[in-house]
Short mmCIF file of C-alpha atoms and ligand atoms in Angstrom, two decimals:
data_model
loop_
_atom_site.label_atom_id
_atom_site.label_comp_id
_atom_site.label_asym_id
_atom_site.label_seq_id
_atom_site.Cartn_x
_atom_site.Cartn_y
_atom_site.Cartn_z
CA UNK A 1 12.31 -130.31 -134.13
CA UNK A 2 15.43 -132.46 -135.91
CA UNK A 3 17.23 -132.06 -139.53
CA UNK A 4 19.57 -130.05 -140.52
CA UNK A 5 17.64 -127.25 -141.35
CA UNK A 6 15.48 -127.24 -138.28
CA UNK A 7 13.84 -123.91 -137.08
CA UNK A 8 15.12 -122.18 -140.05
CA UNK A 9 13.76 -119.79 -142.90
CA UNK A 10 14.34 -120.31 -146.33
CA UNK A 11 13.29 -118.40 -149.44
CA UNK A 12 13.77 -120.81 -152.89
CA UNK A 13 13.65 -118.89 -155.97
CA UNK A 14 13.39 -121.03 -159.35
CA UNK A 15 11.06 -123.78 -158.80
CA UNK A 16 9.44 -124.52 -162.54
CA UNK A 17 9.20 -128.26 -162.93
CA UNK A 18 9.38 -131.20 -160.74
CA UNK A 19 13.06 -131.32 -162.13
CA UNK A 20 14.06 -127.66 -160.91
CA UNK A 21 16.94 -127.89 -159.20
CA UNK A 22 14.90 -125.36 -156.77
CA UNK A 23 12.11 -128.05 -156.75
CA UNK A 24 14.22 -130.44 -154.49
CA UNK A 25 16.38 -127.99 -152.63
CA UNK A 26 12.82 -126.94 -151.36
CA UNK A 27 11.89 -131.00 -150.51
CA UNK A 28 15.13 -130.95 -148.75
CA UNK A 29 14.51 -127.85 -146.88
CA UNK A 30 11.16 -129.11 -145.37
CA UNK A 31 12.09 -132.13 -144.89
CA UNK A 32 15.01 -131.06 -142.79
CA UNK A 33 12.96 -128.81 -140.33
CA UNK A 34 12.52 -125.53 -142.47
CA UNK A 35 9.53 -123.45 -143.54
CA UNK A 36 10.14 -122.81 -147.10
CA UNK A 37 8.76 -120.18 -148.96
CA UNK A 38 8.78 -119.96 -152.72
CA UNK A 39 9.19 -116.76 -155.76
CA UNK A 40 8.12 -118.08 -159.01
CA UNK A 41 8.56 -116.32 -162.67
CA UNK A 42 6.04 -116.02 -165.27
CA UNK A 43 4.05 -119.28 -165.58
CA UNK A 44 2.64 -118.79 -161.67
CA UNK A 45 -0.08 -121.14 -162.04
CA UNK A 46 2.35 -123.88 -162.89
CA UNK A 47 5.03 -123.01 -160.29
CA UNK A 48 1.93 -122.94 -157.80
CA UNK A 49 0.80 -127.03 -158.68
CA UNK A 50 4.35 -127.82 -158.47
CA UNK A 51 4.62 -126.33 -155.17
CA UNK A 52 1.86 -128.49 -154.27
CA UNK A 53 3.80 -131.49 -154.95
CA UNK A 54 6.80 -130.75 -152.17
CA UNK A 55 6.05 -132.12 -148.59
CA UNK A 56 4.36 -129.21 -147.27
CA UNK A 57 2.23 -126.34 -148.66
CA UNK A 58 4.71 -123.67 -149.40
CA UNK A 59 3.48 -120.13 -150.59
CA UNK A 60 4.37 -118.49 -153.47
CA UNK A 61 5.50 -114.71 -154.43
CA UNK A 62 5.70 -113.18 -157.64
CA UNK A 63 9.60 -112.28 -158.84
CA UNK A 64 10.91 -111.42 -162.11
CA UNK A 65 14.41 -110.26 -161.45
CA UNK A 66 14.03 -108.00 -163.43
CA UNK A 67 11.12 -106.13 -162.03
CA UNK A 68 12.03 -103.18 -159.98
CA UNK A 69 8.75 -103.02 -158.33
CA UNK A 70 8.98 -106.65 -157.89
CA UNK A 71 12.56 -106.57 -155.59
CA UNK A 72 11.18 -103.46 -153.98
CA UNK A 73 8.29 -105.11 -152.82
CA UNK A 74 9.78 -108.83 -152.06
CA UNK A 75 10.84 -108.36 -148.13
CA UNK A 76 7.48 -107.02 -147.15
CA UNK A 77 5.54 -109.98 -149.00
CA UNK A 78 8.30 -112.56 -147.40
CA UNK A 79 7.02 -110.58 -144.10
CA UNK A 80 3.39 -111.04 -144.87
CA UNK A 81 3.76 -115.27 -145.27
CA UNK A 82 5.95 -115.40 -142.22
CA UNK A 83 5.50 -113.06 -140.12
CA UNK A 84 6.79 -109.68 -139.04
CA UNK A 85 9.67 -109.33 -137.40
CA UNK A 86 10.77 -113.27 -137.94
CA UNK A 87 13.93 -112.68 -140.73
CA UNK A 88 15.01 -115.01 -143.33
CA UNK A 89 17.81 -117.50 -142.63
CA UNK A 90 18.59 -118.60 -145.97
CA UNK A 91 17.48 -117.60 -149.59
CA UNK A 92 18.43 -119.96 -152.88
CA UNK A 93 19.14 -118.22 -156.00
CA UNK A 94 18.39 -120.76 -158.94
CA UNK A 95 17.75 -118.51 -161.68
CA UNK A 96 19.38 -117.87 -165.12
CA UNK A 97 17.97 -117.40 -168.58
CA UNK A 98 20.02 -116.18 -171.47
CA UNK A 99 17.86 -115.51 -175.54
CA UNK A 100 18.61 -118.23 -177.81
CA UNK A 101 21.42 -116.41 -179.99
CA UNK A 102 23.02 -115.78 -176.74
CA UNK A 103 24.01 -120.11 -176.37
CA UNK A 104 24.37 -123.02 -178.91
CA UNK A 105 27.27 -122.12 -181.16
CA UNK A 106 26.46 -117.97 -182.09
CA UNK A 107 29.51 -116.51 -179.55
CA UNK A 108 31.16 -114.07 -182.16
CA UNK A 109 27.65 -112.62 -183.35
CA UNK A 110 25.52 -112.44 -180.47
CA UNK A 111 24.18 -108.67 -179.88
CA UNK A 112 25.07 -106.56 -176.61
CA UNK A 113 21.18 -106.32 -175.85
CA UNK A 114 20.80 -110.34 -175.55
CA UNK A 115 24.57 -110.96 -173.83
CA UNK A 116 23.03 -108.19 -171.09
CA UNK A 117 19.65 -109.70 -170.83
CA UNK A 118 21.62 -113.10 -169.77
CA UNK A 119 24.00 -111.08 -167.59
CA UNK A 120 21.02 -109.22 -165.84
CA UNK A 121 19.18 -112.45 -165.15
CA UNK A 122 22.02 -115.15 -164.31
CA UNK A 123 24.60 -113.11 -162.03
CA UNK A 124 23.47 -109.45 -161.20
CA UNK A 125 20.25 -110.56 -159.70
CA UNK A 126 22.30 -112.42 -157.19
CA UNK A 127 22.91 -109.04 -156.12
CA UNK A 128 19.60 -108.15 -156.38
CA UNK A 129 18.09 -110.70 -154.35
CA UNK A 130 20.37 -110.42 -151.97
CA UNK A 131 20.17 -106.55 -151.09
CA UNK A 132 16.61 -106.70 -151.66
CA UNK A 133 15.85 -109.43 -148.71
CA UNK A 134 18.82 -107.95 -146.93
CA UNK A 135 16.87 -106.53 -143.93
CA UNK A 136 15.61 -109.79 -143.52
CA UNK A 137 18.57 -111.75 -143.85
CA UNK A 138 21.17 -109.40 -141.39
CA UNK A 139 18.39 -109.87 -138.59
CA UNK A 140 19.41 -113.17 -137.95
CA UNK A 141 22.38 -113.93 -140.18
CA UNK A 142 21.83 -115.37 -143.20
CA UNK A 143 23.40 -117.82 -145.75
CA UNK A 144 22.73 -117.25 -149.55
CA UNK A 145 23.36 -119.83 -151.98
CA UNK A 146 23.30 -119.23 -155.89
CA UNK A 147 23.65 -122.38 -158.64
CA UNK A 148 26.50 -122.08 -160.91
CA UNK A 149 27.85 -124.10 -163.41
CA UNK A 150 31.78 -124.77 -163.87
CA UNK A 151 32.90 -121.05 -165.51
CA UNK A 152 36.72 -121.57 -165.31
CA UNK A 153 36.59 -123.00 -168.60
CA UNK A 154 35.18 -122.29 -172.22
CA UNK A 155 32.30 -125.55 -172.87
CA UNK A 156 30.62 -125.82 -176.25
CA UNK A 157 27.86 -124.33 -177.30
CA UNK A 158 27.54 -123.01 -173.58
CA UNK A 159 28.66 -119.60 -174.95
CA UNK A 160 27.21 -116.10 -173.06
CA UNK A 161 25.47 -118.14 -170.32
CA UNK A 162 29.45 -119.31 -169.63
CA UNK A 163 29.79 -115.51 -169.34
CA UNK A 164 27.26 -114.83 -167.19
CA UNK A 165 28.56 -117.62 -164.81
CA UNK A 166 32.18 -116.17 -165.10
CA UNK A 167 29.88 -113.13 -163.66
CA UNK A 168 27.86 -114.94 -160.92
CA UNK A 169 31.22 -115.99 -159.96
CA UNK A 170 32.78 -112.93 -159.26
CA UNK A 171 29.40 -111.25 -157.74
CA UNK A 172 29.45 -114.08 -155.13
CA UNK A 173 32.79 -113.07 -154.38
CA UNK A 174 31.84 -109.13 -154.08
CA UNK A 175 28.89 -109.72 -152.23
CA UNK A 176 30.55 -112.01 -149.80
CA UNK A 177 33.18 -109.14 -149.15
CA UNK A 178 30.77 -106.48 -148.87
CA UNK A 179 27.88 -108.54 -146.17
CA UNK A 180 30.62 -110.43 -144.16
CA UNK A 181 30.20 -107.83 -142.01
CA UNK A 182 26.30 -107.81 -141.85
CA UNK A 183 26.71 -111.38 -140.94
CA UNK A 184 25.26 -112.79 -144.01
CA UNK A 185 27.21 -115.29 -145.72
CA UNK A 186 27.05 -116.26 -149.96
CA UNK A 187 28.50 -118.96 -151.75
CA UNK A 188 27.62 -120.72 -155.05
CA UNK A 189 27.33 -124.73 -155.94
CA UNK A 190 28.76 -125.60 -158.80
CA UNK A 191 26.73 -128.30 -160.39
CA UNK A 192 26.85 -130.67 -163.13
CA UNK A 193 25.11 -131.05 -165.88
CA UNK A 194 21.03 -132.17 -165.03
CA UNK A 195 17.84 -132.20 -167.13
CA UNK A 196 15.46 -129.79 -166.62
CA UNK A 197 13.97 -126.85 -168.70
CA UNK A 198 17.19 -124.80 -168.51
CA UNK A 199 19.50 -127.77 -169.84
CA UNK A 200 16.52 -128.37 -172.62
CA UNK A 201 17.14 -124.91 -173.64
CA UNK A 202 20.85 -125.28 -174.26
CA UNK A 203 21.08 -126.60 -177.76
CA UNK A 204 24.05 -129.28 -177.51
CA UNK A 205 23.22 -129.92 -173.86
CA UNK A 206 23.57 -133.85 -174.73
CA UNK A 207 27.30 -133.18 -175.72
CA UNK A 208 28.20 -131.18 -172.59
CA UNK A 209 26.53 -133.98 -171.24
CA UNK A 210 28.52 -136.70 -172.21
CA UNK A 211 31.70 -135.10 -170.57
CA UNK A 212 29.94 -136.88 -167.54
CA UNK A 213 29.59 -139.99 -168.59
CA UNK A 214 33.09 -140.43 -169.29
CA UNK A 215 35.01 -138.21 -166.98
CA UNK A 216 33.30 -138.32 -163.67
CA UNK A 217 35.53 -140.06 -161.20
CA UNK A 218 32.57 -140.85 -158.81
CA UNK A 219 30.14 -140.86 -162.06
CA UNK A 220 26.92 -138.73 -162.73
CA UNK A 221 23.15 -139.22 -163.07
CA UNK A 222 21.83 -136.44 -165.25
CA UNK A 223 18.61 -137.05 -163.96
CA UNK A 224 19.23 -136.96 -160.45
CA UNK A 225 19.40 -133.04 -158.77
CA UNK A 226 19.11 -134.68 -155.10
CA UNK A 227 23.07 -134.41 -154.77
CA UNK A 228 23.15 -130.72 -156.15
CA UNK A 229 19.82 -129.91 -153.57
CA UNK A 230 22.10 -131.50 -150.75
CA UNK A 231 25.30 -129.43 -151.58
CA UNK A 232 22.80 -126.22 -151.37
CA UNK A 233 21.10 -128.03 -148.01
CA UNK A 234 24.20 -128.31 -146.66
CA UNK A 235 25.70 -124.53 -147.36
CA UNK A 236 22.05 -123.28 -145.82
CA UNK A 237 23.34 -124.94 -142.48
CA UNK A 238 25.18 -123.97 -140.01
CA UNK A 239 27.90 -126.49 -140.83
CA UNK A 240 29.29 -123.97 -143.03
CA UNK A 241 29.98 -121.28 -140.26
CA UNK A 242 33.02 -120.15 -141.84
CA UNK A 243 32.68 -120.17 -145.55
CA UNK A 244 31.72 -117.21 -147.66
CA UNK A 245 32.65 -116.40 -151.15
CA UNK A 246 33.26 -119.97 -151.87
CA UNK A 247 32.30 -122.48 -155.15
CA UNK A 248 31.43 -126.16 -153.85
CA UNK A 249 31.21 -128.31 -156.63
CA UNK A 250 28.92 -131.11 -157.17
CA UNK A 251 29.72 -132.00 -160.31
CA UNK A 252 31.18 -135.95 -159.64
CA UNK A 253 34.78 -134.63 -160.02
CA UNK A 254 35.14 -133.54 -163.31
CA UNK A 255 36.15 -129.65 -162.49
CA UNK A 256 39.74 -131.39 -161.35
CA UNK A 257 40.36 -134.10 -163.67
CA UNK A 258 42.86 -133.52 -166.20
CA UNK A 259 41.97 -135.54 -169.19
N1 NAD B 301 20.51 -128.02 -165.25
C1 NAD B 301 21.81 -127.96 -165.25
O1 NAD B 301 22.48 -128.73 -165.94
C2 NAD B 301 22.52 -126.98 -164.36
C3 NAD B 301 23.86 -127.20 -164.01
C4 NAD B 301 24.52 -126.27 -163.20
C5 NAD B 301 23.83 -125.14 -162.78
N2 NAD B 301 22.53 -124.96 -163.14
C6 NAD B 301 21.85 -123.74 -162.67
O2 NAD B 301 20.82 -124.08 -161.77
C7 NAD B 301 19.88 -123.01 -161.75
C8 NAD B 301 18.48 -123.59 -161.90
O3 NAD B 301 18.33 -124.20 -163.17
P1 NAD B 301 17.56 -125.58 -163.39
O4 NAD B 301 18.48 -126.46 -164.14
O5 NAD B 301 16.93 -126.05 -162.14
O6 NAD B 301 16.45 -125.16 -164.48
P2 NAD B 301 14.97 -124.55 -164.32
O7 NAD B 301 14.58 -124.18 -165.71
O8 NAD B 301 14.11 -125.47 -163.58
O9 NAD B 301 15.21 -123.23 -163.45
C9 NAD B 301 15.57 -121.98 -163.98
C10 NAD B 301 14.68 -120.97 -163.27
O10 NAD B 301 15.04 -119.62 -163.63
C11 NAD B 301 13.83 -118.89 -163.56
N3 NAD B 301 13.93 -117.58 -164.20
C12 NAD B 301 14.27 -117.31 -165.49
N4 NAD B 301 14.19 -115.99 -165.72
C13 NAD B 301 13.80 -115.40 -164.54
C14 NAD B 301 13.54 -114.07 -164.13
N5 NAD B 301 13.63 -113.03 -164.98
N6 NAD B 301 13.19 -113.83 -162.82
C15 NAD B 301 13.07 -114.87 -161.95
N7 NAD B 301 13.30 -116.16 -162.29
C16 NAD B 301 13.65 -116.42 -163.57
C17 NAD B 301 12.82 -119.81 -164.23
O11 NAD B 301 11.48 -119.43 -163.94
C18 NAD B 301 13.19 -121.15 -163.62
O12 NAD B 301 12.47 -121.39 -162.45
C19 NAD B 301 20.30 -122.06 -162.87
O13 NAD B 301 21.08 -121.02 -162.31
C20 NAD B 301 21.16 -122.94 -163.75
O14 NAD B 301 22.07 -122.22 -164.53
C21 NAD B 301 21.84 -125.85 -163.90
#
């Protein structure tokens, strides 16, 4: 078998739409060489006709980060689809949510029950994930790769979710001290801005946008998540032997341009 990913395991999370980031990081994966096994959230049905759409059938588990019984029960199901005693080489985190007074202009009066809901979601269920497919992942070494968007910086209307990525920041960081060790190995990409459901639920999403257009040295196609998909690809290979706690940014440049 040839492709980058050949042989390999890989669990996507967040596959929603045809435009989910998730979506093609999963076409990627199979089409490199891996078997690719999907969690969707909520609207299962849908997630299950979109799965239809990648390459190859791909099964799907139910996860809700923030069901207990869910993560408690993930490895086993994982086990079920591929087999026991096979491990997980790779699992993609591409999950955030935040309540509507938590983004679009509300930072000084959103409540501490709506700021944790987005925190819970979009950075400690990196952890989450993670420890709960931990048995799987330490059998045979394992890369995890989260999707993060650019938190060194205040953006507007971006608000708590900015937070939360400040957060998913630093847990990548933690958990890539604490599982060096284990052999598992977590980094984040840092994307730029692309249009699917999340970006349609940031109001002002067009503004943040338009930083793009202008300031992209090597430009940016807000429709196009195949270069995000490839930066993930590429940090579920083992081309990245040595690189743990680390931010890659596909973003077209912006994070280090000036003005
Ligand atoms: N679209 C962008 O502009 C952009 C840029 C940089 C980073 N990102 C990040 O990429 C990731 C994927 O977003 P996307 O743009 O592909 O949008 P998307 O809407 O397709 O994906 C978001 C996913 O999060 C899932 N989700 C929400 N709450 C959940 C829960 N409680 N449990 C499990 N899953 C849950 C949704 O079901 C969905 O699949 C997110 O982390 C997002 O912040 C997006």
């Amino acid at each position: 078998m040839s492709g980058l990913l050949a042989g390999k395991r890989i669990l996507v999370t967040g596959v929603l739409t045809e435009s989910s980031i998730a979506f093609h990081t999963a076409r990627l994966a199979q089409e490199e060489g891996a078997e690719v096994v999907l969690t969707g959230f909520g609207r299962l049905s849908l997630v299950q006709r979109i799965a239809r759409r990648l390459p190859k059938p791909a099964p799907v588990i139910e996860l809700d980060v923030q069901n207990k019984e869910h993560l408690a029960g993930l490895a086993d199901q994982v086990r079920e689809h591929l087999g026991a005693g096979v491990g997980l080489d790779g699992v993609v985190h591409s999950i955030a949510f935040a309540p509507q007074d938590a983004l679009g202009g509300n930072f000084l009066n959103t409540e501490w029950e709506s700021v944790a809901t987005a925190v819970e979601v979009s950075a400690y269920s990196l952890k989450s994930l993670t420890i709960a497919l931990l048995p799987l992942l330490e059998q045979r070494g394992g890369s995890v790769v989260g999707m993060d968007f650019d938190a060194q910086v205040a953006w507007p209307k971006y608000d708590w979710m900015g937070v939360s990525k400040a957060a998913l920041e630093a847990t990548c960081r933690y958990l890539a001290r604490d599982l060096g060790d284990r052999n598992v190995r977590v980094n984040l990409v840092s994307a730029g801005p692309i249009k699917s459901m999340a970006a349609k639920s940031i109001p002002g999403f067009e503004e943040l946008a338009d930083v793009w257009n202008s300031r992209a040295p090597i430009g940016w196609d807000l429709a196009d998540p195949e270069p995000a998909a490839r930066g993930v690809a590429a940090l579920l290979s083992d081309w990245f032997p040595k690189t743990t706690g680390e931010i890659v940014h596909v973003d077209g440049g912006v994070h280090m341009m000036g003005a």
